[in-house]
Coordinates of C-alpha atoms in Angstrom, one line a residue:
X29 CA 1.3 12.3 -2.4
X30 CA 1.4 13.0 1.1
X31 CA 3.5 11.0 3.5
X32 CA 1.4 8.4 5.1
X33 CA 2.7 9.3 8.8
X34 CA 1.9 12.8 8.1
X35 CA -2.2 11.4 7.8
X36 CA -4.2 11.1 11.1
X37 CA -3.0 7.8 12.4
X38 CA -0.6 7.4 10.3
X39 CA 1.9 6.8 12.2
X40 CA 0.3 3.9 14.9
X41 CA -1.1 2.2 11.1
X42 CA 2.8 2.2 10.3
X43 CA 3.4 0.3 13.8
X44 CA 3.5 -4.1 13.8
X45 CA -0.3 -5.3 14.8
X46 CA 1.5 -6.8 18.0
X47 CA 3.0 -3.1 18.8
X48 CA -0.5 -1.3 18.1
X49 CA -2.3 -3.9 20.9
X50 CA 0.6 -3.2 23.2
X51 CA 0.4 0.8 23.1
X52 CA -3.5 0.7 22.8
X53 CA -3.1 -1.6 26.2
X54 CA -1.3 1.1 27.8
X55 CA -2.8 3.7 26.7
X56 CA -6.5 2.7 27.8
X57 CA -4.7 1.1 31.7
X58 CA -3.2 4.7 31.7
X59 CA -6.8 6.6 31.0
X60 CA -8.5 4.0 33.2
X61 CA -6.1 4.9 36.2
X62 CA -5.8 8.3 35.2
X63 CA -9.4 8.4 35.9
X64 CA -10.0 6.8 38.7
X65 CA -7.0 8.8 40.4
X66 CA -9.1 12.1 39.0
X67 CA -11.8 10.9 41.3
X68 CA -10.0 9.9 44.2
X69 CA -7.9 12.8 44.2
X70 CA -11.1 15.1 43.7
X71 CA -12.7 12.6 46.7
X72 CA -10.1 13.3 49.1
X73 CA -10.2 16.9 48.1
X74 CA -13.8 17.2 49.2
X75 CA -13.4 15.1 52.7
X76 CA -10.2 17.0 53.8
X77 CA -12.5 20.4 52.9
X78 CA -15.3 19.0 54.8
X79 CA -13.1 18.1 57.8
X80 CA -12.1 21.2 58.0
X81 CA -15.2 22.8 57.7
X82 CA -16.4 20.9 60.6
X83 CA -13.3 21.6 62.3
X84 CA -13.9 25.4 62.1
X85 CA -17.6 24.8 63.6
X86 CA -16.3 23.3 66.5
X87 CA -13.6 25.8 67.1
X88 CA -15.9 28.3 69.3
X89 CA -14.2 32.1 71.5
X90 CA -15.4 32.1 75.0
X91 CA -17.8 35.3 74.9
X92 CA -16.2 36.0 78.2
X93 CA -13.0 35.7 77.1
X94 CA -13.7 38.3 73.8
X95 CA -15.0 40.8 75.8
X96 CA -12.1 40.3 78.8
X97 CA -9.7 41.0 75.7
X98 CA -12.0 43.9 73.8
X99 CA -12.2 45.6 77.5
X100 CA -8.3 45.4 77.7
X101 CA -7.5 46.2 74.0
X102 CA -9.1 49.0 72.5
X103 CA -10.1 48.2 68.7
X104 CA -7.5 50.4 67.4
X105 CA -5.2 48.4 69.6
X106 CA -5.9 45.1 68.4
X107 CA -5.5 45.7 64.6
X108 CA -2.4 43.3 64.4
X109 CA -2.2 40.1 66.1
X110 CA -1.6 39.6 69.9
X111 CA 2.3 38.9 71.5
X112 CA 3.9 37.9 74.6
X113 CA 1.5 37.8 77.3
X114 CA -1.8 38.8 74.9
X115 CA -1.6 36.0 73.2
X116 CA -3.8 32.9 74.1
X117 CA -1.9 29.5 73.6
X118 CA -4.9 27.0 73.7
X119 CA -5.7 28.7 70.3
X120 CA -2.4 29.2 68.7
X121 CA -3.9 26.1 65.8
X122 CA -6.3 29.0 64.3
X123 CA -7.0 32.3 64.0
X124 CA -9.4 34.7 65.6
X125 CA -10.8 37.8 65.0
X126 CA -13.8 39.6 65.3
X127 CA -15.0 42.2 63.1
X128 CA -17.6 44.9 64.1
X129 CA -20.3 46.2 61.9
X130 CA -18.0 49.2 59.7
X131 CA -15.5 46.0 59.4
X132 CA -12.9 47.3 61.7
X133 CA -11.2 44.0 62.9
X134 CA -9.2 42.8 66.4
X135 CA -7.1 39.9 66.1
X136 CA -7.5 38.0 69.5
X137 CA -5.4 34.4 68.3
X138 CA -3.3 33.4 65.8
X139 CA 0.0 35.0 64.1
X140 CA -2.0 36.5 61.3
X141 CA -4.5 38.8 60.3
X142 CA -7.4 37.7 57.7
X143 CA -8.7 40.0 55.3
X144 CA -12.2 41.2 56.0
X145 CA -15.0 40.3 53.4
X146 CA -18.4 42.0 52.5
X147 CA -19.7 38.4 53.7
X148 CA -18.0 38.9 56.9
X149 CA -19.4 42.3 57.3
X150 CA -22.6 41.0 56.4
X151 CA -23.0 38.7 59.5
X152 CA -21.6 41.5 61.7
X153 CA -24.3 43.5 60.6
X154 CA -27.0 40.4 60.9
X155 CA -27.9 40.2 57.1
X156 CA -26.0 36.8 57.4
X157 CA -26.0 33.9 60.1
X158 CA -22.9 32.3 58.6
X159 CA -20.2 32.8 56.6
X160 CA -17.9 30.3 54.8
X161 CA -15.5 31.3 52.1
X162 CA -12.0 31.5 52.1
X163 CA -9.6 34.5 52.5
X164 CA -6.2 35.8 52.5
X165 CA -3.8 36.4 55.4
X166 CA -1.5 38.9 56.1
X167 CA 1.4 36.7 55.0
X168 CA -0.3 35.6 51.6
X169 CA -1.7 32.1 52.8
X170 CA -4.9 30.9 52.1
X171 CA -7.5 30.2 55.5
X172 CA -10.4 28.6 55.3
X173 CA -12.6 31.0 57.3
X174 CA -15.7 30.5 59.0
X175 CA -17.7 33.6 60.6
X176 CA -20.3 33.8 63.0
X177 CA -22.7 36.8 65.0
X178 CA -20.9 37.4 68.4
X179 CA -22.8 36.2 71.2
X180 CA -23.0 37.5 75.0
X181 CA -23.3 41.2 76.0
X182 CA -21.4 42.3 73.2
X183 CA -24.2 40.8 70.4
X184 CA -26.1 43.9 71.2
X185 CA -23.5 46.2 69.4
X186 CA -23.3 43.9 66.6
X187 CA -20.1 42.1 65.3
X188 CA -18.9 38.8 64.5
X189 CA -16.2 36.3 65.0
X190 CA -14.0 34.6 62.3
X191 CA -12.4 31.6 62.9
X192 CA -9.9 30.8 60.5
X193 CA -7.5 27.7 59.7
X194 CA -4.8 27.4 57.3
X195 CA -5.7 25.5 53.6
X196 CA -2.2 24.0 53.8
X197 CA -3.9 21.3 55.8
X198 CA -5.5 20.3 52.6
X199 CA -3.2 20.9 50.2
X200 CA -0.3 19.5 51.8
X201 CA -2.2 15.8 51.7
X202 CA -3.3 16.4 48.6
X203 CA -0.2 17.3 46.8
X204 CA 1.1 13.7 48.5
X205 CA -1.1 12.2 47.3
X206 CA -1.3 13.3 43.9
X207 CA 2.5 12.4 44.0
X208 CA 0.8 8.7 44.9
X209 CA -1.5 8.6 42.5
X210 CA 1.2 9.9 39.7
X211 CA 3.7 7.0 40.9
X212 CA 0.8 4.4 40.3
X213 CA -0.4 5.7 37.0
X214 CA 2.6 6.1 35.4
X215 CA 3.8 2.5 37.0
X216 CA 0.2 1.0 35.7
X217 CA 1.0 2.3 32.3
X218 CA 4.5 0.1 32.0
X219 CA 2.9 -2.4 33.5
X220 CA 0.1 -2.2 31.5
X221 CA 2.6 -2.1 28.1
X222 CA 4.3 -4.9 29.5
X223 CA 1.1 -7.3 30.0
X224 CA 0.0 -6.0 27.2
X225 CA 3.0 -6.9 24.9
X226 CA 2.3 -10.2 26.3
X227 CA -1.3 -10.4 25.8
X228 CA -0.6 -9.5 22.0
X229 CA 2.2 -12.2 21.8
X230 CA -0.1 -14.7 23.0
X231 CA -3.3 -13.8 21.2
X232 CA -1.6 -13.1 17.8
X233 CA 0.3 -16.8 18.1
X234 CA -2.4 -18.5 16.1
X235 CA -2.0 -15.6 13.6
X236 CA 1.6 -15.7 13.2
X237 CA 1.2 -19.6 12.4
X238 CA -1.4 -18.7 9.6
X239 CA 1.0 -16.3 8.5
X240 CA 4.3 -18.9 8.5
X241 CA 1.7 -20.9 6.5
X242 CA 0.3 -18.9 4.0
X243 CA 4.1 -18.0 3.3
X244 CA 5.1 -21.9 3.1
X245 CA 2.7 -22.7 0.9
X246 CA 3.4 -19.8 -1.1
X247 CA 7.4 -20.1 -1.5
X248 CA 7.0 -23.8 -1.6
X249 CA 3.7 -24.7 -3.4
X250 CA 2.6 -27.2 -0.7
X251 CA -1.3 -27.7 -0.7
X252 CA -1.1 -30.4 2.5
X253 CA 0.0 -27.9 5.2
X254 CA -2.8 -27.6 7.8
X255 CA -3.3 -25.7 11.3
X256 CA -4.2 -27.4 14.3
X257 CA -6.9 -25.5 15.4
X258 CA -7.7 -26.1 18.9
X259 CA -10.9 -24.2 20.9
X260 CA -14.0 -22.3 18.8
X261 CA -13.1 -18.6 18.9
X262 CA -12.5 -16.4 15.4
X263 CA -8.8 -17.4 15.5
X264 CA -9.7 -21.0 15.5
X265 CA -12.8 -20.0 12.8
X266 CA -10.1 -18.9 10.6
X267 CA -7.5 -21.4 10.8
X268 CA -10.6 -23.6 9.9
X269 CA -11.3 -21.6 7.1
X270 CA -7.5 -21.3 6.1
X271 CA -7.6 -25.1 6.1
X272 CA -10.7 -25.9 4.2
X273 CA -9.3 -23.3 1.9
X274 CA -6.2 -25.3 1.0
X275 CA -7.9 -28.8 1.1
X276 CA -10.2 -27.4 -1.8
X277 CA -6.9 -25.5 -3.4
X278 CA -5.3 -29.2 -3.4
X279 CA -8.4 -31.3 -4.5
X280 CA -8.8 -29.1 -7.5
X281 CA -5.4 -29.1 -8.1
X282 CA -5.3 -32.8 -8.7
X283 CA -8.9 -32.9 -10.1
X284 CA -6.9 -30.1 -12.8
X285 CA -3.9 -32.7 -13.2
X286 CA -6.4 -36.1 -13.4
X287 CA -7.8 -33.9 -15.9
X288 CA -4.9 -33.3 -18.0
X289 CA -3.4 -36.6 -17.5
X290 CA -7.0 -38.6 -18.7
X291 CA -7.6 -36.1 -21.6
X292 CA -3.8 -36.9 -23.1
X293 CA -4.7 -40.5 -22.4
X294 CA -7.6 -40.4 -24.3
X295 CA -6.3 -37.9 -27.0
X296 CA -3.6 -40.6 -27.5
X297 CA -5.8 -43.0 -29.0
X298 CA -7.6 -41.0 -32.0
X299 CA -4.3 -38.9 -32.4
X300 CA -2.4 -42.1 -33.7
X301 CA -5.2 -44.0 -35.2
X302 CA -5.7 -40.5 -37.3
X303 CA -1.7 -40.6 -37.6
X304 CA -1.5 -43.9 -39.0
X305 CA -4.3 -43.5 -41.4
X306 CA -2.9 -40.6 -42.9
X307 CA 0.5 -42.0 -43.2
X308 CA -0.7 -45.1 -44.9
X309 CA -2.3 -42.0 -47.6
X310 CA 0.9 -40.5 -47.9
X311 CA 3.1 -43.4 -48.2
X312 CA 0.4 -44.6 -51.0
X313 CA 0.8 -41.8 -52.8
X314 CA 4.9 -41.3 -52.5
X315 CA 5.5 -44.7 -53.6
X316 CA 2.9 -44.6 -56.6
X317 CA 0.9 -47.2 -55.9
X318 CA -2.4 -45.8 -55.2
X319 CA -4.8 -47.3 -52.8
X320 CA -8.0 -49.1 -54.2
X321 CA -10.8 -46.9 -54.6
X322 CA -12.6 -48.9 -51.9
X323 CA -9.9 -49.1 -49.2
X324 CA -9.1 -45.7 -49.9
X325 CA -12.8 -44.8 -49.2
X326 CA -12.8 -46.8 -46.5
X327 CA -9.2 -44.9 -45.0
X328 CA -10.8 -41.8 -45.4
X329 CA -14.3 -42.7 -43.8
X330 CA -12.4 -43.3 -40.6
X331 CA -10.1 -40.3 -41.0
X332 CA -13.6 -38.2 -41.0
X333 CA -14.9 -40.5 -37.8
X334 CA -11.8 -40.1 -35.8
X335 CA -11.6 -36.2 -36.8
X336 CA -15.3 -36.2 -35.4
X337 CA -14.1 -38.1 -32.4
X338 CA -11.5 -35.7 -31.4
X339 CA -13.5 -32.4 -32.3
X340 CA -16.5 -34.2 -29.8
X341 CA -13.4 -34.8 -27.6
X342 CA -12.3 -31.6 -27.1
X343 CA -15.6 -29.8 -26.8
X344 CA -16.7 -32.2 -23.8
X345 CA -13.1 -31.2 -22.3
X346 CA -13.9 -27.6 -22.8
X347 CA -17.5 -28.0 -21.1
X348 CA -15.5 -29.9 -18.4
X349 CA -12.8 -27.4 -17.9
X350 CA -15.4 -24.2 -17.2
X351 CA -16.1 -23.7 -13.9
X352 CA -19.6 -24.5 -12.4
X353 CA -21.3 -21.3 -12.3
X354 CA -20.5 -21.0 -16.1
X355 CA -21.1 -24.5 -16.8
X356 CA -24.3 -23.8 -18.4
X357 CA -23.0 -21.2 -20.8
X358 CA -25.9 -19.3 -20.5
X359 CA -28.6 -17.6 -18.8
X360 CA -31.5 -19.6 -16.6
X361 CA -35.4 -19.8 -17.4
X362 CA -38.3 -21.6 -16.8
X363 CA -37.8 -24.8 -19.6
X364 CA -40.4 -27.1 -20.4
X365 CA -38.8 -30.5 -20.0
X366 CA -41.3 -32.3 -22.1
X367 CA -40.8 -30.0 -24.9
X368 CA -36.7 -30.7 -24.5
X369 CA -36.7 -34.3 -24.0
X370 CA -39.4 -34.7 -27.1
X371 CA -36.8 -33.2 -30.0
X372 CA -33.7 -35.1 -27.7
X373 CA -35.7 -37.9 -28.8
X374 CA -36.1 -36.7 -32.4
X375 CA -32.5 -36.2 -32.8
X376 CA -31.4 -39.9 -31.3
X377 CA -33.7 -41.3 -33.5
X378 CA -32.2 -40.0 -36.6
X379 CA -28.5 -41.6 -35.3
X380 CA -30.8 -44.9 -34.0
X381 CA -30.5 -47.2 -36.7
X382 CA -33.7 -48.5 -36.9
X383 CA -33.8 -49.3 -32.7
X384 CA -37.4 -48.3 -31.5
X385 CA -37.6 -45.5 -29.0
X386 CA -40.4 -45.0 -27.6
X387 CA -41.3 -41.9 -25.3
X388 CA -44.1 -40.9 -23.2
X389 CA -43.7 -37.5 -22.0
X390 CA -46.0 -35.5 -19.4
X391 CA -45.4 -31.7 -19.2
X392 CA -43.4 -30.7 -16.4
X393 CA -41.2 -27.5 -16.3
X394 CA -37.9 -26.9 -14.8
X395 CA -35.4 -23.7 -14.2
X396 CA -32.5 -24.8 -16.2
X397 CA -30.4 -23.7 -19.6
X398 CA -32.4 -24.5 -22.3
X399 CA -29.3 -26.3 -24.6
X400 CA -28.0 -27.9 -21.7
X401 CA -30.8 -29.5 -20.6
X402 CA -31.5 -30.9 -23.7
X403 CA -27.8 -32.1 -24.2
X404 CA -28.3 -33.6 -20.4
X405 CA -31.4 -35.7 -22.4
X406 CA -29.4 -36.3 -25.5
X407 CA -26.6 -37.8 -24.0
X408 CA -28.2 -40.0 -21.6
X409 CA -30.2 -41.5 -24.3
X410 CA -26.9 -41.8 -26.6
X411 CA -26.1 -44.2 -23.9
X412 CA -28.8 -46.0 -23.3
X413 CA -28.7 -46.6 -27.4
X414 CA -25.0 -47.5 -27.6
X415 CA -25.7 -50.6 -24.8
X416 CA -28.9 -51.5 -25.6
X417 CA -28.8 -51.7 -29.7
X418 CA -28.3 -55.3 -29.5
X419 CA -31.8 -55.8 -28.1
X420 CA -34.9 -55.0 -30.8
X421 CA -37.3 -53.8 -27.9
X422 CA -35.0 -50.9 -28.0
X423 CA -35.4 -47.6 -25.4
X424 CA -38.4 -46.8 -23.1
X425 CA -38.4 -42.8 -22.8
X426 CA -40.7 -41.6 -19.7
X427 CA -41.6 -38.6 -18.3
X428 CA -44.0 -38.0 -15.2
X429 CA -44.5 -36.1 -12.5
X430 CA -40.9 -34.2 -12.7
X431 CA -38.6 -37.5 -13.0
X432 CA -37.4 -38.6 -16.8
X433 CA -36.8 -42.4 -16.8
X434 CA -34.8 -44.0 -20.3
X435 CA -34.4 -47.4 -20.0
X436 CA -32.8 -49.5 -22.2
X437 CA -32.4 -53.4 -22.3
X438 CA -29.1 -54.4 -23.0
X439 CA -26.4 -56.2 -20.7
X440 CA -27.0 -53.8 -17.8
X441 CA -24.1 -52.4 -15.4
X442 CA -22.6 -54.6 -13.1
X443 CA -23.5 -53.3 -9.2
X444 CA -19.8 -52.6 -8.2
X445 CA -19.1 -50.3 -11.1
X446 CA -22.6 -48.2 -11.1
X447 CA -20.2 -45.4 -8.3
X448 CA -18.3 -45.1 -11.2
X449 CA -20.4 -44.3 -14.4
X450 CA -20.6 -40.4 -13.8
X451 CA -16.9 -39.7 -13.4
X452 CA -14.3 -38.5 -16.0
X453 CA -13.2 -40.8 -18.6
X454 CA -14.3 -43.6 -16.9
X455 CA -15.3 -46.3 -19.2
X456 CA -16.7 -50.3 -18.1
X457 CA -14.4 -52.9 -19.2
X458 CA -16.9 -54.0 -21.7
X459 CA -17.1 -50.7 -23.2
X460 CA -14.0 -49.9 -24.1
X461 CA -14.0 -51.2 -27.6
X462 CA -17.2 -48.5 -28.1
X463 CA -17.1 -45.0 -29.2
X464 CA -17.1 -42.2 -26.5
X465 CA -14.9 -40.7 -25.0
X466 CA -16.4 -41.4 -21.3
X467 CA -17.2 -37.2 -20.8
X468 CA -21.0 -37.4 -21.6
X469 CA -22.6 -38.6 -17.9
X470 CA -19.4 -36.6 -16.1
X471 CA -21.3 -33.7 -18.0
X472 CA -25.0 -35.1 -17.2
X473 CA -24.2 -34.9 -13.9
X474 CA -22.4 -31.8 -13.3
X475 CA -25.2 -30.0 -15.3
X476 CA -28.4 -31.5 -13.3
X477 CA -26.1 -30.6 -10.1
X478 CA -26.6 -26.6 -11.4
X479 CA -30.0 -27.1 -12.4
X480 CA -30.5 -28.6 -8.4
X481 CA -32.0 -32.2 -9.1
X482 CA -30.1 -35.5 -9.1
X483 CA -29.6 -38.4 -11.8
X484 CA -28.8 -41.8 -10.8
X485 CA -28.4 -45.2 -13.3
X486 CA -29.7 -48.4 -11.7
X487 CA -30.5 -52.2 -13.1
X488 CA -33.9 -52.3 -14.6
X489 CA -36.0 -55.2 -13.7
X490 CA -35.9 -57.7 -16.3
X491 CA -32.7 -56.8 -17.1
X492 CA -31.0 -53.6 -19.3
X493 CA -30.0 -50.3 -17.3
X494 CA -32.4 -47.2 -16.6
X495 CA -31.2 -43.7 -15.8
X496 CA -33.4 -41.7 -13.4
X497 CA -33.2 -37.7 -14.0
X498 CA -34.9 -35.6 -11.1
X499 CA -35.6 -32.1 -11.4
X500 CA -37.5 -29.7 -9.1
X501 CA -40.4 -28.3 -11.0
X502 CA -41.0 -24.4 -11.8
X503 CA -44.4 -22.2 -12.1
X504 CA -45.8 -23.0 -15.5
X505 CA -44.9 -19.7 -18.0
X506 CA -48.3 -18.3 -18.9
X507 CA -49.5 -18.9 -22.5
X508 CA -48.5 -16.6 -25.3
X509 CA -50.8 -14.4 -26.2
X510 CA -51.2 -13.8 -30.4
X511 CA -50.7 -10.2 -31.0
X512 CA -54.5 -8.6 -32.3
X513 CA -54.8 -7.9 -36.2
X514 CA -55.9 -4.5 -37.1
X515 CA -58.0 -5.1 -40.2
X516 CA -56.1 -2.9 -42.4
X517 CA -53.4 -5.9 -41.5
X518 CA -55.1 -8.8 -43.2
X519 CA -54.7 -9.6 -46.8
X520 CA -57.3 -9.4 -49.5

């Protein structure tokens, strides 16, 4: 495998987040100023070239002058530059020289002679008003030269004069100042690092106390550490986050141990009845002196009832324990509720004892798991029949336009305990003595929470308890069509 610095980019991925921000900083400062000192440089450039440019068509030989010196030097004379008392001080800045038409040249200023171009012949010969370019000296310097047609009596013979300046005018500022602009690049890099090691320091603070916290709660287990979060930017959006993250963590962390600590609470109860019972078998049959046949029936009637218990125990706890997205154990469709609350009646009326239920259902479908929504309807009505046997009117079952009402008329539920009937294990005081195991509405409600609709339980007028179950309707399933019968299908 190769070595992850050897990869593109290795090497800055290997580098602390805080270093990376701090080097990218720098980096872009130093391309920024590298830049802009590109363009000044290349500005200055221009200007000092222009400058001189101008200065060159300013700089003008007297035609007088020229041909005073051309009538006292003959051109094969004035091939090198002028000394002593030939030379002319008021142009000792530049260099002069004219060039005739074959490109023969007579230097009447300066301490150098220029190389002659074809542009320079050009103008001397008229093909060219001007000529700017630059050009060699005798002494390897660069001039900028500028060339133009003689003027006076000796235009007629043709020729031209090239004035010439030194480029060490413009380079000399310009290598200062790229010096300058070198200084303040590389000094706006540091300082660039610098701000930008503080920048990083400041901006990942936030980040290093998620960090110090996500390690605390991990070394230590502590679900109650929280991050003040101060402003609305992404750092505080994800100490928010973090937060509510840890909140939930700790909620369902006690909801686990309520859990645990209710279901051993109410496993205690049919665990030692069961325990006793059996013992009182055992100890029966070790000391050989059976039971009577009628106790013993009896013992054994509410082994099988507390056996039943605990197995009804322990599957609620297992519906409990699944999380909500798997809650309803299987797959979503379009249920008609009618058709599920109708054989939920059936099947209380079987375990009823004789109590009247009656039910008037109107069709009305729903998007729910078939089984659990029928268990939802069995339950509630288990309910309604374990408080309201004492009354012969017995259970009211309703259904109409999408809301199930079973109402029952027994005591009723006292107002300050109706918060409580749909949460685990939680039994009224007057119920205690009554089979359950206080799972069934917990269930109820977490399974018409999936299915999106609400269920509430509320004093019915005249007295008794009726449970309200909501649930938004879905598009009615078309109607089965019979498959056709070929005649060769039907029976003779």
């Amino acid at each position: 495998m190769a070595d992850a610095s050897r990869r593109p980019g290795g090497r800055l991925a290997g580098l602390p987040l805080r270093s990376r921000l701090a080097l990218l900083t720098a980096l872009a400062v130093a391309l920024a100023v590298a830049v802009c000192a590109g363009a000044a440089w290349f500005l200055v450039r221009g200007q000092l070239r222009s400058s001189l440019d101008d200065a060159l068509r300013e700089t003008r030989a007297d035609p007088a002058g020229v041909q005073a010196v051309l009538a006292q030097r003959s051109w094969e004379g004035c091939q090198d530059p002028p000394a002593g008392a030939d030379a002319v001080p008021e142009l000792v800045d530049s260099t002069i020289q004219v060039v005739d038409s074959q490109g023969n040249r007579c230097v009447l200023a300066g301490q150098v002679t220029l190389e002659v171009t074809d542009s320079d012949i050009a103008v001397a010969q008229r093909r060219l008003g001007e000529s700017l370019h630059d050009a060699e000296a005798s002494d390897g310097t660069t001039y900028r030269v500028m060339t133009r047609p003689l003027e006076g009596r000796l235009a007629g013979n043709g020729g031209a004069v090239s004035v010439a300046r030194p480029m060490t005018e413009v380079d000399e500022p310009l290598r200062s100042l790229a010096f300058v602009l070198a200084l303040v690049a590389a000094a706006g890099a540091v300082g660039a690092a610098g701000i930008g090691v503080g920048l990083a320091r400041t901006g990942l603070r936030p980040v290093d106390r998620l960090t110090h916290a996500a390690e605390h709660i991990a070394r230590t287990e502590d679900l109650t550490v929280r991050i003040p979060v101060t402003g609305d930017d992404e750092i505080a959006r994800l100490s928010r986050s973090f937060n509510s993250m840890t909140e939930a963590l700790a909620s369902s962390r006690e909801l686990q141990r309520q859990l645990i600590a209710d279901a051993g609470h109410e496993l205690r109860t049919p665990l030692t009845s069961l325990r006793t019972n059996v013992e009182l078998l055992v100890r029966s049959e070790e000391a050989g002196r059976p039971l009577p046949e009628e106790d013993r029936r009896r013992l054994l009637a509410s082994v099988t009832a507390q056996l039943g218990e605990l197995a009804a125990l322990i599957g609620d706890l297992q519906e409990l324990s699944r999380p909500e997205a798997a809650a309803g154990g299987g797959r979503r469709e379009v249920v008609a509720l009618h058709e599920a609350a109708g054989r939920a009646v059936s099947r209380a009326r079987l375990r009823a004892g004789g109590l009247p239920i009656a039910s008037e259902l109107h069709p009305w479908y729903v998007r729910a798991e078939p089984a659990a929504l029928e268990r939802v309807v069995v339950n509630l009505l288990d309910n309604a029949l374990k408080f309201g046997a004492a009354d012969p009117r017995g259970v009211e079952v309703g259904l109409r336009d999408g809301v199930l009402r079973i109402r029952d008329h027994g005591p009723g539920i006292p107002p300050d305990e109706l918060p409580h009937v749909f949460e685990r294990f939680w039994r009224a005081p007057a119920a205690r003595g009554l089979p359950g195991s206080g799972l069934g509405l917990s269930i109820v409600a977490r399974t018409v929470r999936e299915a999106g609709g609400a269920v509430e339980l509320r004093p019915a007028a005249g007295g008794g308890t009726e449970a309200l179950l909501a649930l938004p309707g879905a598009p009615v399933p078309p109607p089965e069509v019979p498959p056709e019968v070929s005649p060769g299908d039907v029976p003779y």
